[in-house]
mmCIF file with all atom_site columns, C-alpha atoms in Angstrom:
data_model
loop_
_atom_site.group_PDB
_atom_site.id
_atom_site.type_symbol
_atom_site.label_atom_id
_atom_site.label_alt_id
_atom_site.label_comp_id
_atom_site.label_asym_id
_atom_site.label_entity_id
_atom_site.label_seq_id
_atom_site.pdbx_PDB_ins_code
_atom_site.Cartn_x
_atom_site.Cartn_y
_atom_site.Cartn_z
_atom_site.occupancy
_atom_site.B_iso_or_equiv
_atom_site.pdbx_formal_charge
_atom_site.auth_seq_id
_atom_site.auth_comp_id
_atom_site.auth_asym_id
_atom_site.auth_atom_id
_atom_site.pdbx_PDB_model_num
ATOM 1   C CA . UNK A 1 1   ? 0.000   0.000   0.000   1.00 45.00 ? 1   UNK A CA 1
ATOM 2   C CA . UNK A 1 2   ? 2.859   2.763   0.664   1.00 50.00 ? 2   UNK A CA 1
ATOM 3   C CA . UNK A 1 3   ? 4.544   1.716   -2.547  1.00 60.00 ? 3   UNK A CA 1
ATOM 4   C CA . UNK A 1 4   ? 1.581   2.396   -4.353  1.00 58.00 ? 4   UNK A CA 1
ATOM 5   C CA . UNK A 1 5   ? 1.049   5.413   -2.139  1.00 58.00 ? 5   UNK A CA 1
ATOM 6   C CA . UNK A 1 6   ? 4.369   7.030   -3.152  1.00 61.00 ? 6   UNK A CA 1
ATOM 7   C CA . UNK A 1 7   ? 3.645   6.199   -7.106  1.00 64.00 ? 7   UNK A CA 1
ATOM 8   C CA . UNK A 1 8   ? 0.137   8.058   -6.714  1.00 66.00 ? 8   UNK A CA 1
ATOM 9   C CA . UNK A 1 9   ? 1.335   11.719  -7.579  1.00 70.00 ? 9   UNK A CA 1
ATOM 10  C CA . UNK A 1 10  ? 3.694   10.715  -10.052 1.00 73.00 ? 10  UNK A CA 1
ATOM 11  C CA . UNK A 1 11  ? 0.776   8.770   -12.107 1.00 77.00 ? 11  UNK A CA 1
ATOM 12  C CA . UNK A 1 12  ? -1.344  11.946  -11.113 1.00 77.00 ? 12  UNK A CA 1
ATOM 13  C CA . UNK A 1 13  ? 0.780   14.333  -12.404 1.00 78.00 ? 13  UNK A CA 1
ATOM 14  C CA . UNK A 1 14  ? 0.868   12.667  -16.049 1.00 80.00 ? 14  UNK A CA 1
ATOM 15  C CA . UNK A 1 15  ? -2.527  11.492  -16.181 1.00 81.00 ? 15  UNK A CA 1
ATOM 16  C CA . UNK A 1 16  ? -3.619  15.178  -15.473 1.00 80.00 ? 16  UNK A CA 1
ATOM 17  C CA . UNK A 1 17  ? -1.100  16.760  -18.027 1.00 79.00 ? 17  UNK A CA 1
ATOM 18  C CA . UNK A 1 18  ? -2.046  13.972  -20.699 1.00 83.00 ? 18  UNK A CA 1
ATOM 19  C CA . UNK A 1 19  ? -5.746  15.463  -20.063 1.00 81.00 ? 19  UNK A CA 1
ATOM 20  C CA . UNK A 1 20  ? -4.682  19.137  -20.525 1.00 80.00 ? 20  UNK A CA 1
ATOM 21  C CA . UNK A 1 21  ? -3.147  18.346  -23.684 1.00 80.00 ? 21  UNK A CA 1
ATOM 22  C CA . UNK A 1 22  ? -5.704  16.231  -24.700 1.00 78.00 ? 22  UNK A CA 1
ATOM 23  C CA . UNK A 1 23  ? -8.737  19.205  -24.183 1.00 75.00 ? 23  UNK A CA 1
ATOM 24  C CA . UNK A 1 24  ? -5.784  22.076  -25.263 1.00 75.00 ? 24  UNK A CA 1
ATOM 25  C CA . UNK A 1 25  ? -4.841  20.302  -28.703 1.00 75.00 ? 25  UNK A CA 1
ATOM 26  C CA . UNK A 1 26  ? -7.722  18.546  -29.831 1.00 68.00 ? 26  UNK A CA 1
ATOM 27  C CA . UNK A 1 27  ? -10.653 20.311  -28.706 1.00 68.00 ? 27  UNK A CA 1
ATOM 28  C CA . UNK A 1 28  ? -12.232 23.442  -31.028 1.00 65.00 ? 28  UNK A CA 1
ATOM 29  C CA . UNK A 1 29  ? -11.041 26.621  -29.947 1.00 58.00 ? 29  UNK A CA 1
ATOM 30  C CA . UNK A 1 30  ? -14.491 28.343  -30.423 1.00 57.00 ? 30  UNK A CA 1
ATOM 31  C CA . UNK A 1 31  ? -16.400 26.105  -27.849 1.00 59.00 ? 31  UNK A CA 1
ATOM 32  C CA . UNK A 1 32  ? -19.037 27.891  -25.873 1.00 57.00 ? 32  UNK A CA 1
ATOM 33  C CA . UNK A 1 33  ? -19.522 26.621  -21.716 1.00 56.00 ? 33  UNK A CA 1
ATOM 34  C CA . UNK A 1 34  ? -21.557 23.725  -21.141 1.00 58.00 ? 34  UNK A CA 1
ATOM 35  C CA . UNK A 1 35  ? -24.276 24.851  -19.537 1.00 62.00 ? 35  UNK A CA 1
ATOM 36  C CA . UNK A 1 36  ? -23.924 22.633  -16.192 1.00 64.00 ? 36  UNK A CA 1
ATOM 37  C CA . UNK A 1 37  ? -20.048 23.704  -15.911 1.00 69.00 ? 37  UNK A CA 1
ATOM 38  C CA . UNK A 1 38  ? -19.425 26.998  -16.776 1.00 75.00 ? 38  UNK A CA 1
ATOM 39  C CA . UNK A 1 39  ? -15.905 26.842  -17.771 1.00 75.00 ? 39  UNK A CA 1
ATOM 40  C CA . UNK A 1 40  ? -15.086 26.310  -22.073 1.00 76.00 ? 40  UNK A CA 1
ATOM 41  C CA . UNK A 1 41  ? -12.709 23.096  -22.911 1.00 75.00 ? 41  UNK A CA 1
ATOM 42  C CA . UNK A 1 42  ? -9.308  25.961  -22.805 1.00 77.00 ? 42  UNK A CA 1
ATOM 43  C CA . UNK A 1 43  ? -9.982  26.718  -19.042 1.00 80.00 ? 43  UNK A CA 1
ATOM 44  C CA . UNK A 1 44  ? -10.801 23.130  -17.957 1.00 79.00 ? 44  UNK A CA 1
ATOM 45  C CA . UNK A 1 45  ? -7.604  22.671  -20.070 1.00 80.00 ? 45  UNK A CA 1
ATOM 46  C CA . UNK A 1 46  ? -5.949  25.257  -17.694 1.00 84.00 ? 46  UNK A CA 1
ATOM 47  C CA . UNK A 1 47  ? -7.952  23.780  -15.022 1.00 84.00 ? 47  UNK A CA 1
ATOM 48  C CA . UNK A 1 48  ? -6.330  20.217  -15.498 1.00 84.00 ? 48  UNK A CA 1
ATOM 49  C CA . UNK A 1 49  ? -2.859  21.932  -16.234 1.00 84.00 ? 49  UNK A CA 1
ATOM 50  C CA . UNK A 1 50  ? -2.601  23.567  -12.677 1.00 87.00 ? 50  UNK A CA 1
ATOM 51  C CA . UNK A 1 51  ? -3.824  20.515  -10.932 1.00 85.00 ? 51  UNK A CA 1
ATOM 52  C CA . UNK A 1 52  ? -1.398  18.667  -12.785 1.00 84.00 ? 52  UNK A CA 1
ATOM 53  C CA . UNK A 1 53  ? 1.346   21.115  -12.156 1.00 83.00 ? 53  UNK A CA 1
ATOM 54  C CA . UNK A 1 54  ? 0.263   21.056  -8.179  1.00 85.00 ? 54  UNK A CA 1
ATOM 55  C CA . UNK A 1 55  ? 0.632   17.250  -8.323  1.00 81.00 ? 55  UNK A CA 1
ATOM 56  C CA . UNK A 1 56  ? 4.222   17.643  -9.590  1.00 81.00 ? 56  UNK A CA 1
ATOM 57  C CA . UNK A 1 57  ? 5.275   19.870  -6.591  1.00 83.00 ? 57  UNK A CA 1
ATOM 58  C CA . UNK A 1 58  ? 3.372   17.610  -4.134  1.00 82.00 ? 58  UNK A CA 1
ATOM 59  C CA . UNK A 1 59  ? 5.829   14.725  -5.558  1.00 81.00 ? 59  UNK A CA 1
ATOM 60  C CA . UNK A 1 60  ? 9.066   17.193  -5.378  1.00 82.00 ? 60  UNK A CA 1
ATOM 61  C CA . UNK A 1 61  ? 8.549   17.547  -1.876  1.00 84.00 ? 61  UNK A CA 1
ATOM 62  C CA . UNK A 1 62  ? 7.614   13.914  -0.836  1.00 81.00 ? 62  UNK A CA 1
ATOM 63  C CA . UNK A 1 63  ? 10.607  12.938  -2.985  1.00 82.00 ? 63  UNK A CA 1
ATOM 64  C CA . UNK A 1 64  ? 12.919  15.913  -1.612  1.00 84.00 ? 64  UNK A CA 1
ATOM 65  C CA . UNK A 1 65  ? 11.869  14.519  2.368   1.00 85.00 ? 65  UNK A CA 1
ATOM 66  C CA . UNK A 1 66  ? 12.440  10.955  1.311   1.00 83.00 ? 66  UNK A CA 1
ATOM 67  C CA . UNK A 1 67  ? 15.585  11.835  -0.081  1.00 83.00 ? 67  UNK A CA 1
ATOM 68  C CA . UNK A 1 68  ? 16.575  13.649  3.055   1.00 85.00 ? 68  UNK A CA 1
ATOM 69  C CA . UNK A 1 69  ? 15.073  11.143  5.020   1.00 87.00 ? 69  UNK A CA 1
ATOM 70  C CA . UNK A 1 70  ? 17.119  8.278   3.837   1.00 87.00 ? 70  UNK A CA 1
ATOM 71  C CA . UNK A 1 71  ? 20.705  11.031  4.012   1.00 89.00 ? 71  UNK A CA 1
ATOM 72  C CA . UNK A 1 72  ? 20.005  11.683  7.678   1.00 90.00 ? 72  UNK A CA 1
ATOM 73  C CA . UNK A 1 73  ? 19.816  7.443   8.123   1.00 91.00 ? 73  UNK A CA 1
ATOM 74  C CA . UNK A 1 74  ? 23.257  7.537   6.321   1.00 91.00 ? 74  UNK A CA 1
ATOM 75  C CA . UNK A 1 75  ? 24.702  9.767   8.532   1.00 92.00 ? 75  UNK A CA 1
ATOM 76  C CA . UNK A 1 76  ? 23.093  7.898   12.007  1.00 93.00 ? 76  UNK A CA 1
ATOM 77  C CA . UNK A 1 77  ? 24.674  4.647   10.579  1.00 93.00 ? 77  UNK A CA 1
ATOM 78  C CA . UNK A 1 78  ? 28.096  5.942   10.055  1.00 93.00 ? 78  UNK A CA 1
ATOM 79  C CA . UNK A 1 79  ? 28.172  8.048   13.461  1.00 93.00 ? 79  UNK A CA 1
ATOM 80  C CA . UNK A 1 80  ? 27.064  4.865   14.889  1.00 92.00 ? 80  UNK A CA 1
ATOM 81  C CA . UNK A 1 81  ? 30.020  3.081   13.468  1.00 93.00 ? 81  UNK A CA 1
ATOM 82  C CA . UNK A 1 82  ? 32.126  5.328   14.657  1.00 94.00 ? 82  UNK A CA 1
ATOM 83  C CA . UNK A 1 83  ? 31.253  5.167   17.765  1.00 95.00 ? 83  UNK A CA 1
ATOM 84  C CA . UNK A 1 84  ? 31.271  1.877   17.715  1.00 95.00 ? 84  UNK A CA 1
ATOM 85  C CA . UNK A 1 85  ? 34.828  1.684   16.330  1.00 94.00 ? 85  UNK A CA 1
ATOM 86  C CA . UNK A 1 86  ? 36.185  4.355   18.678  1.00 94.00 ? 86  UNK A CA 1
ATOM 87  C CA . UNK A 1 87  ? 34.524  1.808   21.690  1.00 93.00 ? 87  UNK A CA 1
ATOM 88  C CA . UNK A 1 88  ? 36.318  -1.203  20.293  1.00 93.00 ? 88  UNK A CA 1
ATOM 89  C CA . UNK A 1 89  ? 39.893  0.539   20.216  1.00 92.00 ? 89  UNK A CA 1
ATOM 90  C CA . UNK A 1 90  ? 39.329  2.125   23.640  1.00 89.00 ? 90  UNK A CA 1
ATOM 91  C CA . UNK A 1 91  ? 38.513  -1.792  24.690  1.00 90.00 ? 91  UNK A CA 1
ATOM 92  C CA . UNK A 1 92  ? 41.813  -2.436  23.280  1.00 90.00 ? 92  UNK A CA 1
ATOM 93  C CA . UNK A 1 93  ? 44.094  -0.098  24.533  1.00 86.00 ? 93  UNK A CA 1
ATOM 94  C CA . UNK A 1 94  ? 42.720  -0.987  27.935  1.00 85.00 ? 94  UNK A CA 1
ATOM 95  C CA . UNK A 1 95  ? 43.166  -4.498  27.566  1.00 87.00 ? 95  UNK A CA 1
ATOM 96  C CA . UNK A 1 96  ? 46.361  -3.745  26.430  1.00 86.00 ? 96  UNK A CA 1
ATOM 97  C CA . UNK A 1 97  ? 47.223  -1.759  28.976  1.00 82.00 ? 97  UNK A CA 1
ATOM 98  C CA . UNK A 1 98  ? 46.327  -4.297  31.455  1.00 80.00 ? 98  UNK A CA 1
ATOM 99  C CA . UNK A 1 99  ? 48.493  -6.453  29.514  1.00 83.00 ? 99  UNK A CA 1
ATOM 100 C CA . UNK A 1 100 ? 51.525  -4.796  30.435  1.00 81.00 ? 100 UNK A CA 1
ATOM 101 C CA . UNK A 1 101 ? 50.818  -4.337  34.184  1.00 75.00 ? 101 UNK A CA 1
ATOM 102 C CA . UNK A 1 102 ? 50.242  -7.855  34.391  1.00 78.00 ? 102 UNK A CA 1
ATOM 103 C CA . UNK A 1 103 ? 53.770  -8.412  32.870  1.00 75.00 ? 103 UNK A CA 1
ATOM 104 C CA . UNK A 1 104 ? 55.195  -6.012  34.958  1.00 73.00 ? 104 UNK A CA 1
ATOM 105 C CA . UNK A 1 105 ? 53.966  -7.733  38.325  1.00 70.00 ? 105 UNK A CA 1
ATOM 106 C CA . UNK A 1 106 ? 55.158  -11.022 36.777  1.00 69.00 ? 106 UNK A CA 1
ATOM 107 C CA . UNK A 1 107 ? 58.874  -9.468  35.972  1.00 66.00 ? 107 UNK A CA 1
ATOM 108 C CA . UNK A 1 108 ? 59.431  -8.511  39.915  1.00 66.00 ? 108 UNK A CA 1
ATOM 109 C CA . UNK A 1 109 ? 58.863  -11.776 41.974  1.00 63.00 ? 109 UNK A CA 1
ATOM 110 C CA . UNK A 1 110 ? 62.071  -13.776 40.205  1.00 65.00 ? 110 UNK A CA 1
ATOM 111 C CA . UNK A 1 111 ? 65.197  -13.287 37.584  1.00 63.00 ? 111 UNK A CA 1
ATOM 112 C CA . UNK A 1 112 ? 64.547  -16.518 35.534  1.00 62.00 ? 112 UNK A CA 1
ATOM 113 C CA . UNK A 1 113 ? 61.662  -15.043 33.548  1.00 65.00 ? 113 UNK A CA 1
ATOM 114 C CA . UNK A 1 114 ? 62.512  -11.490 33.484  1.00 66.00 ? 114 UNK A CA 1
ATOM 115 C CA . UNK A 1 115 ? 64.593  -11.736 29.928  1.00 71.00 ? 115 UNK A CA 1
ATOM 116 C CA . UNK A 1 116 ? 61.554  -13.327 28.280  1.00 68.00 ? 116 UNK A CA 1
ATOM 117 C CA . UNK A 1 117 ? 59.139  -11.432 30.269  1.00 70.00 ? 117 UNK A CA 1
ATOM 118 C CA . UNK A 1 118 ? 60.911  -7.865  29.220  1.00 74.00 ? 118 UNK A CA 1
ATOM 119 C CA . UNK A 1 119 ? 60.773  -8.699  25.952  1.00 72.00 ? 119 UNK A CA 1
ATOM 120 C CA . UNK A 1 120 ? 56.901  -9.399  25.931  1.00 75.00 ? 120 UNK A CA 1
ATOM 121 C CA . UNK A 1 121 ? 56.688  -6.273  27.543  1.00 77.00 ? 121 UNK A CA 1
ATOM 122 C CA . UNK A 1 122 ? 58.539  -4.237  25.257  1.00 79.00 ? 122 UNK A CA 1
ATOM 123 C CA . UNK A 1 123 ? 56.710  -5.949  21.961  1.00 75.00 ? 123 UNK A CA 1
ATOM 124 C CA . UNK A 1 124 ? 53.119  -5.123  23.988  1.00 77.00 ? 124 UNK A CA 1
ATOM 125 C CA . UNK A 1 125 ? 54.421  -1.456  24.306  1.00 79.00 ? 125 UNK A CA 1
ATOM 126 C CA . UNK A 1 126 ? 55.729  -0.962  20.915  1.00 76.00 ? 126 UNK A CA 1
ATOM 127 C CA . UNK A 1 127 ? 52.539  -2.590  19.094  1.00 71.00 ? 127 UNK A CA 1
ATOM 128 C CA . UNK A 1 128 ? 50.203  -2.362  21.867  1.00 66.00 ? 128 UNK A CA 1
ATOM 129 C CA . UNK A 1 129 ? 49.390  1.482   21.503  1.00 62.00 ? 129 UNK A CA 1
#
């Protein structure tokens, strides 16, 4: 139903120009008002023209706020990421940091680890950051 909603004023707009050209370029110019509308074939011509050209606009701006619509989405899904992204790395450079101060209480209780353990500590605080 909303698809078909959003194709109404497009179909409108050409179904009501179709009908201003129709009465403009094959009707007789000389035609006199019917007597139960009082407009001749030129002004319901007009008549179906404006409508027509009213329809248009209608669809400019329902296309213009869907357009703006879906842009404003865009730009909530990427700040999202973002923030999302900027969350993970702060995850990471916490773990890492508790990486290194559990390395550092492991280098001071003996000697026979410490080589091995240093340089775990000093790859974690080269790449860790």
């Amino acid at each position: 139903m909303v698809s078909f909603l959003a194709l109404l004023p497009r179909a409108l707009t050409t179904f009501l120009y179709a009908v201003a050209a129709l009465l403009r370029f094959y009707a007789n110019t000389d035609t006199t008002p019917i007597q139960l509308f009082p407009l001749t074939i030129l002004q319901w011509s007009f008549l179906a023209f404006a409508l027509g050209t009213t329809a248009l606009l209608a669809n400019l701006g329902l296309e213009w706020h869907a357009g703006n619509r879906s842009r404003h989405r865009e730009i909530e899904k990427r700040d999202r990421a973002a923030q999302e992204r900027e969350r993970a790395a702060r995850r990471a450079r916490i773990q890492n940091r508790g990486f290194i101060l559990q390395t550092r209480y492991q280098l001071t209780p003996g000697r026979e680890t410490g080589a091995a353990l240093a340089d775990f500590l000093s790859f974690l605080q080269e790449y860790g950051e």
